[in-house]
mmCIF file of the C-alpha atoms, coordinates in Angstrom:
data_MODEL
# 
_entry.id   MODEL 
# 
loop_
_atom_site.group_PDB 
_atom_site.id 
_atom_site.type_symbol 
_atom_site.label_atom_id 
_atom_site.label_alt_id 
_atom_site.label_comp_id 
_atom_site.label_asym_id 
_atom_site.label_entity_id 
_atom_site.label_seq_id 
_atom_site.pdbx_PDB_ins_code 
_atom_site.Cartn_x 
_atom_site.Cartn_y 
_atom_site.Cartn_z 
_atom_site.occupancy 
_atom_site.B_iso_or_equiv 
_atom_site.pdbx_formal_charge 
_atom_site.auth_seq_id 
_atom_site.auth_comp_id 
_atom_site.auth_asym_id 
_atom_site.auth_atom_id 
_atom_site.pdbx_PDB_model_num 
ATOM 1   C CA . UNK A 1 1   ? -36.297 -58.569 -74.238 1.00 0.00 ? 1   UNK A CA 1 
ATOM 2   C CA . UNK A 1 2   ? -36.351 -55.627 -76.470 1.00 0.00 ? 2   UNK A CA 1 
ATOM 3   C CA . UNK A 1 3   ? -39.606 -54.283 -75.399 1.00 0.00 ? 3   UNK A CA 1 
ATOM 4   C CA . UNK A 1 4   ? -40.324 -50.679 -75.406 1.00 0.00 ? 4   UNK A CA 1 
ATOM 5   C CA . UNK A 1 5   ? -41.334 -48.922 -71.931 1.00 0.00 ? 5   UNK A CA 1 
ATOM 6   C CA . UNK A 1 6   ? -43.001 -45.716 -72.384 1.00 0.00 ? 6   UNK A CA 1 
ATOM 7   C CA . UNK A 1 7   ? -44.994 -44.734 -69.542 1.00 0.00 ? 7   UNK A CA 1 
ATOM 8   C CA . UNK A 1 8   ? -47.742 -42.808 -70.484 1.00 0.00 ? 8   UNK A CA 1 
ATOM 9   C CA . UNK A 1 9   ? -50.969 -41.332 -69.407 1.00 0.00 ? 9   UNK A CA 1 
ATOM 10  C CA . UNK A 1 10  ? -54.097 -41.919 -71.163 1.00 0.00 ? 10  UNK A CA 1 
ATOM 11  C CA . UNK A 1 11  ? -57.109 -40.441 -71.051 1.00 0.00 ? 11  UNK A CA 1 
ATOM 12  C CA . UNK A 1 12  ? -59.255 -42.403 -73.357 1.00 0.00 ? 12  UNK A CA 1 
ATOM 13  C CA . UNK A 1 13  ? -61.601 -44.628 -71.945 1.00 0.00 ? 13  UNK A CA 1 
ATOM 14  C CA . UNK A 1 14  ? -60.465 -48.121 -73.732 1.00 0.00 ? 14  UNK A CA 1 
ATOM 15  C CA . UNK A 1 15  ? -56.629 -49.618 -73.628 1.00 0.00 ? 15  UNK A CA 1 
ATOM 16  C CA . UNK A 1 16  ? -55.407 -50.699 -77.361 1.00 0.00 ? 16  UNK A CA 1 
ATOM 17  C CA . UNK A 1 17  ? -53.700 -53.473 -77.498 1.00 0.00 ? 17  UNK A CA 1 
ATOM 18  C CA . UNK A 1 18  ? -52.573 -55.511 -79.677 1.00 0.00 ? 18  UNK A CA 1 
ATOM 19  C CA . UNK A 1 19  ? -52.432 -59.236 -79.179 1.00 0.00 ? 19  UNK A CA 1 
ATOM 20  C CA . UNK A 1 20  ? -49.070 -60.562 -76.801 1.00 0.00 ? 20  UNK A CA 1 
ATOM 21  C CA . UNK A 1 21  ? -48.197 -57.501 -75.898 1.00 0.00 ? 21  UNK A CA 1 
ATOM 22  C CA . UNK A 1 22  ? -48.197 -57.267 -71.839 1.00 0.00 ? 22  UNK A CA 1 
ATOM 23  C CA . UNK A 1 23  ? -49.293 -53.893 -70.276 1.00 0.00 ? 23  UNK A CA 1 
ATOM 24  C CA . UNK A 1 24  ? -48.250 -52.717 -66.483 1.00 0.00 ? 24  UNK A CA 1 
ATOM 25  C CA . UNK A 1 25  ? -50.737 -50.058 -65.727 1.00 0.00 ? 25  UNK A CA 1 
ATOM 26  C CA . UNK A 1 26  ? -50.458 -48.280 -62.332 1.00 0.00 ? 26  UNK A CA 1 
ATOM 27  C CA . UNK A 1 27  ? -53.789 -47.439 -60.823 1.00 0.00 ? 27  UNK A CA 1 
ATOM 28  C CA . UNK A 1 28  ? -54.983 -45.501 -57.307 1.00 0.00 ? 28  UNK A CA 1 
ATOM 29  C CA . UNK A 1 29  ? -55.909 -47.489 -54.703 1.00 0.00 ? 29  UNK A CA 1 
ATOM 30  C CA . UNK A 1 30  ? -59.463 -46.324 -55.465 1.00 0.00 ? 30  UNK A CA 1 
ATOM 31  C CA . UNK A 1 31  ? -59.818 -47.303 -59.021 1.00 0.00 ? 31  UNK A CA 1 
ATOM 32  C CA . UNK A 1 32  ? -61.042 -50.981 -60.092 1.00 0.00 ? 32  UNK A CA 1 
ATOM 33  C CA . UNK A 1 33  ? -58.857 -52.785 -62.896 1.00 0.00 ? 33  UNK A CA 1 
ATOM 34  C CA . UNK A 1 34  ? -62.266 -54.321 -64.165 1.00 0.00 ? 34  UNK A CA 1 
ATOM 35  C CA . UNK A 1 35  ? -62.619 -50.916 -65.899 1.00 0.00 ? 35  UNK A CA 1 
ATOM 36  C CA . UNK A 1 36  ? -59.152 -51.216 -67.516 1.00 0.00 ? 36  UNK A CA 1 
ATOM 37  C CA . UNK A 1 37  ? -60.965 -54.126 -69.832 1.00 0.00 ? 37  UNK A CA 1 
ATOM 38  C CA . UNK A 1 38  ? -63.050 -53.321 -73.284 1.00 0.00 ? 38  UNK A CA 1 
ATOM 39  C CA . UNK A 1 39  ? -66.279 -53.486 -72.979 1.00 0.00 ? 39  UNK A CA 1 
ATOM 40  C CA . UNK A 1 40  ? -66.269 -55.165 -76.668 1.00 0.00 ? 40  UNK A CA 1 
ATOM 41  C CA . UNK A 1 41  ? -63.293 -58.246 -75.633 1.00 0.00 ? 41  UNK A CA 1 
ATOM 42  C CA . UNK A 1 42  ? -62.830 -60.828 -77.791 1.00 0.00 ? 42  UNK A CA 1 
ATOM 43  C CA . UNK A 1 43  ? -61.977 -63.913 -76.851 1.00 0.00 ? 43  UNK A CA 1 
ATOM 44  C CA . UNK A 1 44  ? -62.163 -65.550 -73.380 1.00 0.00 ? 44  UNK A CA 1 
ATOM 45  C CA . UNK A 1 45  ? -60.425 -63.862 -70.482 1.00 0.00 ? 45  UNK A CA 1 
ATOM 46  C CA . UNK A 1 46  ? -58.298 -65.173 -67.356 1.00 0.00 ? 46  UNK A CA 1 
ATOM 47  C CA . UNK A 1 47  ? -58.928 -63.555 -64.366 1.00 0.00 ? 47  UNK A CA 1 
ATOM 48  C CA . UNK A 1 48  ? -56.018 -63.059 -61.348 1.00 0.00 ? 48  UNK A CA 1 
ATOM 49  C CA . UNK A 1 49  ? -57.625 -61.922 -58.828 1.00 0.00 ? 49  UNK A CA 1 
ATOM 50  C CA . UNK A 1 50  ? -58.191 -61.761 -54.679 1.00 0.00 ? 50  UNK A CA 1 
ATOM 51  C CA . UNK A 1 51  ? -61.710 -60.889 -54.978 1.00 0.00 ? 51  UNK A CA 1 
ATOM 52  C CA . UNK A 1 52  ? -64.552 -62.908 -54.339 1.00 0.00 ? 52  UNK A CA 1 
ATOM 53  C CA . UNK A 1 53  ? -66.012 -64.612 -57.257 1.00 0.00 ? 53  UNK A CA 1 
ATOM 54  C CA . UNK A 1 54  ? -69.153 -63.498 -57.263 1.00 0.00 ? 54  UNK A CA 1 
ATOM 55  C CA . UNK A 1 55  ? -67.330 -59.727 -57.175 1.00 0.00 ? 55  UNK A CA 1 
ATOM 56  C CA . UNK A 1 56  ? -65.729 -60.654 -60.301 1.00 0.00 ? 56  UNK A CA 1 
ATOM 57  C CA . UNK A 1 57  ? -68.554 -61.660 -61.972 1.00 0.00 ? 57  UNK A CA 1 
ATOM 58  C CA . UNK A 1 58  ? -70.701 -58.501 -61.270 1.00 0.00 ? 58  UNK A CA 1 
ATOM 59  C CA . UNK A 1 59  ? -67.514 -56.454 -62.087 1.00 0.00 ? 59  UNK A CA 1 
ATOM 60  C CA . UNK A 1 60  ? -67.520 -58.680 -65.529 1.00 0.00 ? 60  UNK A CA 1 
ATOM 61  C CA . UNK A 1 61  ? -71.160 -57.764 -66.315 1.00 0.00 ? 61  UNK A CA 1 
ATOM 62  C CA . UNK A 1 62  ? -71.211 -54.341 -65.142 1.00 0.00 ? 62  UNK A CA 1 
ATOM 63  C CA . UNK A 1 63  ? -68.319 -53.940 -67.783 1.00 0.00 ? 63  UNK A CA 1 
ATOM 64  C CA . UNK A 1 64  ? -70.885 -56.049 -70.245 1.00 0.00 ? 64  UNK A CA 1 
ATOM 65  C CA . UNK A 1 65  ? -68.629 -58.882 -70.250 1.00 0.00 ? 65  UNK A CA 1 
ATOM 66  C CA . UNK A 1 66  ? -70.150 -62.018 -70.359 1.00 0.00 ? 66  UNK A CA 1 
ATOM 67  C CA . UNK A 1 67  ? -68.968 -64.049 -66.893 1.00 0.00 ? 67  UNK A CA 1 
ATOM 68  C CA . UNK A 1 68  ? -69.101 -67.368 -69.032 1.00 0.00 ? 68  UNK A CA 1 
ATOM 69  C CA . UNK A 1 69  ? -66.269 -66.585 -71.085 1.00 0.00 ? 69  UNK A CA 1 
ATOM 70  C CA . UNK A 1 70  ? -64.195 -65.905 -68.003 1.00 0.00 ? 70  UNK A CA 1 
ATOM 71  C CA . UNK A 1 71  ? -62.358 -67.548 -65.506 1.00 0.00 ? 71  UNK A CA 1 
ATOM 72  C CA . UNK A 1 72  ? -60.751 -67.003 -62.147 1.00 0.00 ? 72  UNK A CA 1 
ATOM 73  C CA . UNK A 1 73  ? -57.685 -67.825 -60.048 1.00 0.00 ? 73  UNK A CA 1 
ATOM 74  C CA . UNK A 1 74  ? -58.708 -66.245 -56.579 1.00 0.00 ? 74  UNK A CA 1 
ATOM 75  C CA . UNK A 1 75  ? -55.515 -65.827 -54.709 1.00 0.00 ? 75  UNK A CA 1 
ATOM 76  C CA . UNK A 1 76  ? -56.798 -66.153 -51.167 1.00 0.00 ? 76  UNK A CA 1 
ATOM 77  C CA . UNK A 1 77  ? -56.501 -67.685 -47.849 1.00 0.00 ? 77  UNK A CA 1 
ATOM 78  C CA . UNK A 1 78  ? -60.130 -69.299 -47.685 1.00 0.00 ? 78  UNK A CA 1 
ATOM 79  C CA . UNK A 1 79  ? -62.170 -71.868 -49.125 1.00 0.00 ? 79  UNK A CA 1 
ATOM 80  C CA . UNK A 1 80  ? -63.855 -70.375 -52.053 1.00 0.00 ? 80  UNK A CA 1 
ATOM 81  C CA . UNK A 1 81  ? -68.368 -71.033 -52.637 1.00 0.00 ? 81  UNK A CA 1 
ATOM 82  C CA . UNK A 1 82  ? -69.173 -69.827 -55.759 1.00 0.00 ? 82  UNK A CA 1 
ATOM 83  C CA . UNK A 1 83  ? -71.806 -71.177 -58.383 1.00 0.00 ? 83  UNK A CA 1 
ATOM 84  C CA . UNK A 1 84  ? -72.581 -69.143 -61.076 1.00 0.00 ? 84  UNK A CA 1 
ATOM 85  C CA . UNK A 1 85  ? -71.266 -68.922 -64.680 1.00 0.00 ? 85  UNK A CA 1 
ATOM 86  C CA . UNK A 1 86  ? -67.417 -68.281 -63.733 1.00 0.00 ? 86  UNK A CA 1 
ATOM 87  C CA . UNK A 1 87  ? -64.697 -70.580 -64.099 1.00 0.00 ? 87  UNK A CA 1 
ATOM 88  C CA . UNK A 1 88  ? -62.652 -70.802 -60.927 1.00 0.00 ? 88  UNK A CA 1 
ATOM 89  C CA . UNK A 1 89  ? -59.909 -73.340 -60.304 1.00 0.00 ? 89  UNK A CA 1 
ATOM 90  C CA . UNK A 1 90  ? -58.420 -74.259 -56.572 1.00 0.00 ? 90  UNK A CA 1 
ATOM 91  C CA . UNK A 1 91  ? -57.777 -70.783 -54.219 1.00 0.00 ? 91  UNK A CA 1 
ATOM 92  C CA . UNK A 1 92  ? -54.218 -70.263 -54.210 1.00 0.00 ? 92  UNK A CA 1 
ATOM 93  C CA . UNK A 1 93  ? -53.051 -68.539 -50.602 1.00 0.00 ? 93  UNK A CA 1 
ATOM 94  C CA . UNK A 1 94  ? -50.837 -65.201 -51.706 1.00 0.00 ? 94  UNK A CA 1 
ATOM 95  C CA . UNK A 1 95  ? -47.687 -66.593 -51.269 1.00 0.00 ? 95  UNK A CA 1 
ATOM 96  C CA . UNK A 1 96  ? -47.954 -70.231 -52.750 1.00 0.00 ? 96  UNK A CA 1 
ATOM 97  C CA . UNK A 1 97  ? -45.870 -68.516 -56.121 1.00 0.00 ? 97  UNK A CA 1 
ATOM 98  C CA . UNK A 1 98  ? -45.714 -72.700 -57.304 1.00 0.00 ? 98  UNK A CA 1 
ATOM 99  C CA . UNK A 1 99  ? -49.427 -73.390 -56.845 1.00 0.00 ? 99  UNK A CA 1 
ATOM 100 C CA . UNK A 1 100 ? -50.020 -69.751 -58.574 1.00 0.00 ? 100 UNK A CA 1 
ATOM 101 C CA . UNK A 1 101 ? -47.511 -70.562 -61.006 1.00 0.00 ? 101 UNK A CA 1 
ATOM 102 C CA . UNK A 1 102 ? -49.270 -74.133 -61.841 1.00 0.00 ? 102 UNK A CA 1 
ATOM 103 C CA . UNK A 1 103 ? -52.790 -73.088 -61.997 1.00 0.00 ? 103 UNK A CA 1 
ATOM 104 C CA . UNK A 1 104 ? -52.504 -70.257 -63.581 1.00 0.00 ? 104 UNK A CA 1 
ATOM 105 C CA . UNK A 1 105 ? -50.546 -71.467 -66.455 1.00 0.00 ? 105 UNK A CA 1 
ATOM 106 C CA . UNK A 1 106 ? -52.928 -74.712 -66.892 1.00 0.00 ? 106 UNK A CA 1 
ATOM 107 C CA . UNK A 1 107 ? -55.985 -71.859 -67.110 1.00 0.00 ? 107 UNK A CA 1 
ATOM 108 C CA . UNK A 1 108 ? -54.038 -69.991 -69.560 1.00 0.00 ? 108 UNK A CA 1 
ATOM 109 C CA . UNK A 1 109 ? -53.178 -73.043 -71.498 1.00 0.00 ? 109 UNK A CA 1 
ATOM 110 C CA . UNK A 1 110 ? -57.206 -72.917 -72.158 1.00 0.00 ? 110 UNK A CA 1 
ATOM 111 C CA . UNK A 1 111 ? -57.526 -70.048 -73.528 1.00 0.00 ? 111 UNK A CA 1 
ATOM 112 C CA . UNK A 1 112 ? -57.088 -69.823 -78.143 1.00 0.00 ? 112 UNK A CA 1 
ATOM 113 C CA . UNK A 1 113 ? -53.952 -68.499 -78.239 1.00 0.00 ? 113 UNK A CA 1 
ATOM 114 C CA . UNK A 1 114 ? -53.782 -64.954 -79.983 1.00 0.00 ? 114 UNK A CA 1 
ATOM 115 C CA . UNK A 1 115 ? -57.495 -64.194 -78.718 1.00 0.00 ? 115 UNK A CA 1 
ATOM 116 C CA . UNK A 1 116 ? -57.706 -64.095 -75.348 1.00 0.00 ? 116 UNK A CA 1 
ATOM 117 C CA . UNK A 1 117 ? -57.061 -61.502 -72.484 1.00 0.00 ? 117 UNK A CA 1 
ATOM 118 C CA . UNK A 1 118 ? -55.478 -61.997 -68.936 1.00 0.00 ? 118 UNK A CA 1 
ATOM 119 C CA . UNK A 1 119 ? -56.066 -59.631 -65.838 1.00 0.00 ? 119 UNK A CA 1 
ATOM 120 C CA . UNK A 1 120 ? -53.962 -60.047 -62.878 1.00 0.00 ? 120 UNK A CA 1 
ATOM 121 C CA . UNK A 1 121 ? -55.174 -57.469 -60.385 1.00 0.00 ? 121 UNK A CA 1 
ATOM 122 C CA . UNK A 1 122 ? -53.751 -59.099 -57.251 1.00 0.00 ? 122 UNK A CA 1 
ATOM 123 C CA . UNK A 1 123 ? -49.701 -58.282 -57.702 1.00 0.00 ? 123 UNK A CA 1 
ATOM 124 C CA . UNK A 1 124 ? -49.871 -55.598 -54.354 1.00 0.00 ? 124 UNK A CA 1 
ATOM 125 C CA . UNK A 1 125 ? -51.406 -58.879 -52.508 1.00 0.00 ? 125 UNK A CA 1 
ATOM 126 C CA . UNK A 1 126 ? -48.531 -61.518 -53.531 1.00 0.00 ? 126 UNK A CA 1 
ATOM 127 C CA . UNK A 1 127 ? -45.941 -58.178 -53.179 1.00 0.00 ? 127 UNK A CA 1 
ATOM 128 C CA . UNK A 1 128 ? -47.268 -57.980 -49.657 1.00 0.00 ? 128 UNK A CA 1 
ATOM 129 C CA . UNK A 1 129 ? -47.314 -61.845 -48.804 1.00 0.00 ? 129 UNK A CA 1 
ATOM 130 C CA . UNK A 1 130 ? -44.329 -63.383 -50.592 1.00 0.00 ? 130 UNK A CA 1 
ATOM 131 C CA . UNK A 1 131 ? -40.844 -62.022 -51.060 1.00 0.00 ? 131 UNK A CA 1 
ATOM 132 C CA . UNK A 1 132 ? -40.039 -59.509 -53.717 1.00 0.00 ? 132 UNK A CA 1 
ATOM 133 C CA . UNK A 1 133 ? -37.553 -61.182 -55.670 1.00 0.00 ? 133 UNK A CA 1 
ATOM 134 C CA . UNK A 1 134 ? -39.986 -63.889 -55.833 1.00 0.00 ? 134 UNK A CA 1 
ATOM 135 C CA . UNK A 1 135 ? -42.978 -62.404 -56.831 1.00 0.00 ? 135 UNK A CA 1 
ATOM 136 C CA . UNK A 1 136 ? -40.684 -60.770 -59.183 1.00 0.00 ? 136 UNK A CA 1 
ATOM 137 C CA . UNK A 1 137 ? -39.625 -63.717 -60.795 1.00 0.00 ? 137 UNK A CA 1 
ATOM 138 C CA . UNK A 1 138 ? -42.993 -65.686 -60.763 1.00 0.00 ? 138 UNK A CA 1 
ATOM 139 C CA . UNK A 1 139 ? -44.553 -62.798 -62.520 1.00 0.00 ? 139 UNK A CA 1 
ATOM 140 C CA . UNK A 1 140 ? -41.548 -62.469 -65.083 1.00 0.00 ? 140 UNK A CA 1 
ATOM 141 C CA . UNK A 1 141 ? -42.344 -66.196 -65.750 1.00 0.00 ? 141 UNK A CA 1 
ATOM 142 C CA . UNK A 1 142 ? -46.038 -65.395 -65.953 1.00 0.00 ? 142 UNK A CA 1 
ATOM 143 C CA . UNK A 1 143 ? -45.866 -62.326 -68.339 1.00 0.00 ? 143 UNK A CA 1 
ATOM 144 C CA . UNK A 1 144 ? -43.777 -64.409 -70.899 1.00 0.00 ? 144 UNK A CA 1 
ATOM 145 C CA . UNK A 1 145 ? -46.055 -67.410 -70.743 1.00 0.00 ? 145 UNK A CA 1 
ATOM 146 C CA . UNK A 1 146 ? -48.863 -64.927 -71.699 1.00 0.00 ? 146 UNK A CA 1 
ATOM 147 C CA . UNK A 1 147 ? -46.580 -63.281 -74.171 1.00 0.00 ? 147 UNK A CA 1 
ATOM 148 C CA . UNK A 1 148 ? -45.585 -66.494 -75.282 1.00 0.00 ? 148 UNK A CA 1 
ATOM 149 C CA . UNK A 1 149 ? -49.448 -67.520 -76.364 1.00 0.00 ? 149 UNK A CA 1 
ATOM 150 C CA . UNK A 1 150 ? -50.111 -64.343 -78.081 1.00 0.00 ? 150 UNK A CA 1 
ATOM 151 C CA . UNK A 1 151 ? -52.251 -63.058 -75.544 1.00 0.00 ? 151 UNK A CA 1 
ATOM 152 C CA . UNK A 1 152 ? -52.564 -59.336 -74.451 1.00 0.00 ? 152 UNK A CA 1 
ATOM 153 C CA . UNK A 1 153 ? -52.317 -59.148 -70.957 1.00 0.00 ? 153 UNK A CA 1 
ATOM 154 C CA . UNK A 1 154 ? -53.006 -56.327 -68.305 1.00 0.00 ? 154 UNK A CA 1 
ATOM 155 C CA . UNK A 1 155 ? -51.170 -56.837 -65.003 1.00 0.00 ? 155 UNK A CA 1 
ATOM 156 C CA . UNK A 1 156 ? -52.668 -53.872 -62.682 1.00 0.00 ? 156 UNK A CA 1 
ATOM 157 C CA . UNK A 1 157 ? -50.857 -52.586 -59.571 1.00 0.00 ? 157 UNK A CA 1 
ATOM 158 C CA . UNK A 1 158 ? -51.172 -49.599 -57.000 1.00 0.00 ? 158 UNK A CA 1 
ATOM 159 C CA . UNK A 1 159 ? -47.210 -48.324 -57.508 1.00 0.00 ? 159 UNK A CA 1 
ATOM 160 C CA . UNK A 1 160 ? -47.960 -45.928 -54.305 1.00 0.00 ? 160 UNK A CA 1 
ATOM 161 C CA . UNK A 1 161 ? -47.838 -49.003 -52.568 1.00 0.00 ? 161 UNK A CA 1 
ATOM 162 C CA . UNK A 1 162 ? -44.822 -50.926 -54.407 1.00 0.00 ? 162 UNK A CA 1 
ATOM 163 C CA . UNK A 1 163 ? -41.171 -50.537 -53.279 1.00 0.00 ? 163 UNK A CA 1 
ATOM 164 C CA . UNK A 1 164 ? -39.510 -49.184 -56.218 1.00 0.00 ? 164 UNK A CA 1 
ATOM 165 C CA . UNK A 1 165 ? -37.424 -51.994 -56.630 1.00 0.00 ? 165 UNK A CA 1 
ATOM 166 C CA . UNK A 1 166 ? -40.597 -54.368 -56.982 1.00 0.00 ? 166 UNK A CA 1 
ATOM 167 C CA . UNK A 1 167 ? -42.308 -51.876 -59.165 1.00 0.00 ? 167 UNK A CA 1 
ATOM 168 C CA . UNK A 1 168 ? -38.961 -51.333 -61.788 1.00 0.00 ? 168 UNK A CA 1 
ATOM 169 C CA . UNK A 1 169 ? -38.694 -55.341 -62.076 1.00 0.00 ? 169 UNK A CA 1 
ATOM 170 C CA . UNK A 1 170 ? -41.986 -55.404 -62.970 1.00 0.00 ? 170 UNK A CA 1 
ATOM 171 C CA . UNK A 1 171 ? -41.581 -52.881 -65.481 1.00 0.00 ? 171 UNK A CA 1 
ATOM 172 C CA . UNK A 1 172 ? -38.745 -54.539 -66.713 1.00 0.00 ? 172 UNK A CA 1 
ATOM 173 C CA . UNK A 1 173 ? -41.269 -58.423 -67.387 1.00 0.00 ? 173 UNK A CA 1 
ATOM 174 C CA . UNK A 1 174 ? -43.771 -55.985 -69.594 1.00 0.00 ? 174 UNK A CA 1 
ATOM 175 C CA . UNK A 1 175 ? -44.102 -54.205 -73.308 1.00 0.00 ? 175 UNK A CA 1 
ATOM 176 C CA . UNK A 1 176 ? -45.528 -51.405 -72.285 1.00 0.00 ? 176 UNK A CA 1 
ATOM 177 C CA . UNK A 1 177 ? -46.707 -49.204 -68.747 1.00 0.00 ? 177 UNK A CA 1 
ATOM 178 C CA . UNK A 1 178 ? -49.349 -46.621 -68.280 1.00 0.00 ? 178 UNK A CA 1 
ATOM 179 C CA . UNK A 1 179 ? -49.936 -44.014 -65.150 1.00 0.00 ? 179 UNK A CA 1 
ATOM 180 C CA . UNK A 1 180 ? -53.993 -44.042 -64.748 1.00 0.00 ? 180 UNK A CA 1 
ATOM 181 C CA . UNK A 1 181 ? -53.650 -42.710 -61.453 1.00 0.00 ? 181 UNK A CA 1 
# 
């Protein structure tokens, strides 16, 4: 992959990107990756993420993103009771990289290719759970599937908390990375 990684730091309020292109942007273990999203998307969105869903969808409106258009693979190690206007498949437990893998791809698969938006927010909780070369791989497999669909996607971690070696092979599965810490 000829893709060109230029870490930067940005100020601005709003990431610009353009459609396929797959952004690593390293947050503090403070900040929320919900705010990483325009507040004027297009298209639906797919949601990685080990938050409850009904955490998601207040994050989605408080960001004036309507929950509807959304949905959610919850990477956790409960059952998951949610009702409202989300779409959530099957919880996936942290390491289960094939069930991850397999439900996020048949979410993706939803979305109109070349309009949509992914957010996976949850790489420190496979990177913690799974082994590294795995969760390298399974994300390498997931960036290019989003890639591959013309989708822009914004994969989120907290590098503080990466080994360096986990954090450079995911720089190497991504277009671009930004420092927002």
């Amino acid at each position: 992959m000829s893709s060109e990684h230029n870490t930067e730091s940005i100020a601005d309020e709003q990431l610009r990107i353009e459609p396929g292109t797959q952004l690593l942007v390293s947050l503090s273990s403070m900040q929320r990756p919900f705010s990483l999203l325009p507040t004027s998307l297009s298209g639906n969105l797919l949601i990685v993420s080990s938050k409850a869903p009904a955490t998601v969808e207040r994050a989605l409106r408080d960001r004036g993103i309507d929950p509807a258009t959304a949905g959610l693979v919850p990477i956790t190690g409960s059952e998951v009771e949610y009702g409202g206007a989300l779409w959530t498949s099957d919880p996936v437990v942290p390491d289960d990289l094939t069930g991850l893998s397999m439900r996020f791809t048949s979410a993706l698969d939803a979305l109109e290719p070349g309009h949509g938006w992914v957010l996976f927010e949850s790489l420190n909780a496979l990177a913690m759970y799974a082994q590294t070369d795995r969760v390298c791989r399974c994300f390498d497999h997931l960036a290019e599937r989003t890639r591959d669909r013309n989708l822009r996607g914004i994969y989120a971690v907290v590098a503080d908390a990466l080994d360096e070696e986990a954090y450079n092979s995911f720089e190497r599965s991504v277009d671009r990375t930004l420092d927002r810490r």
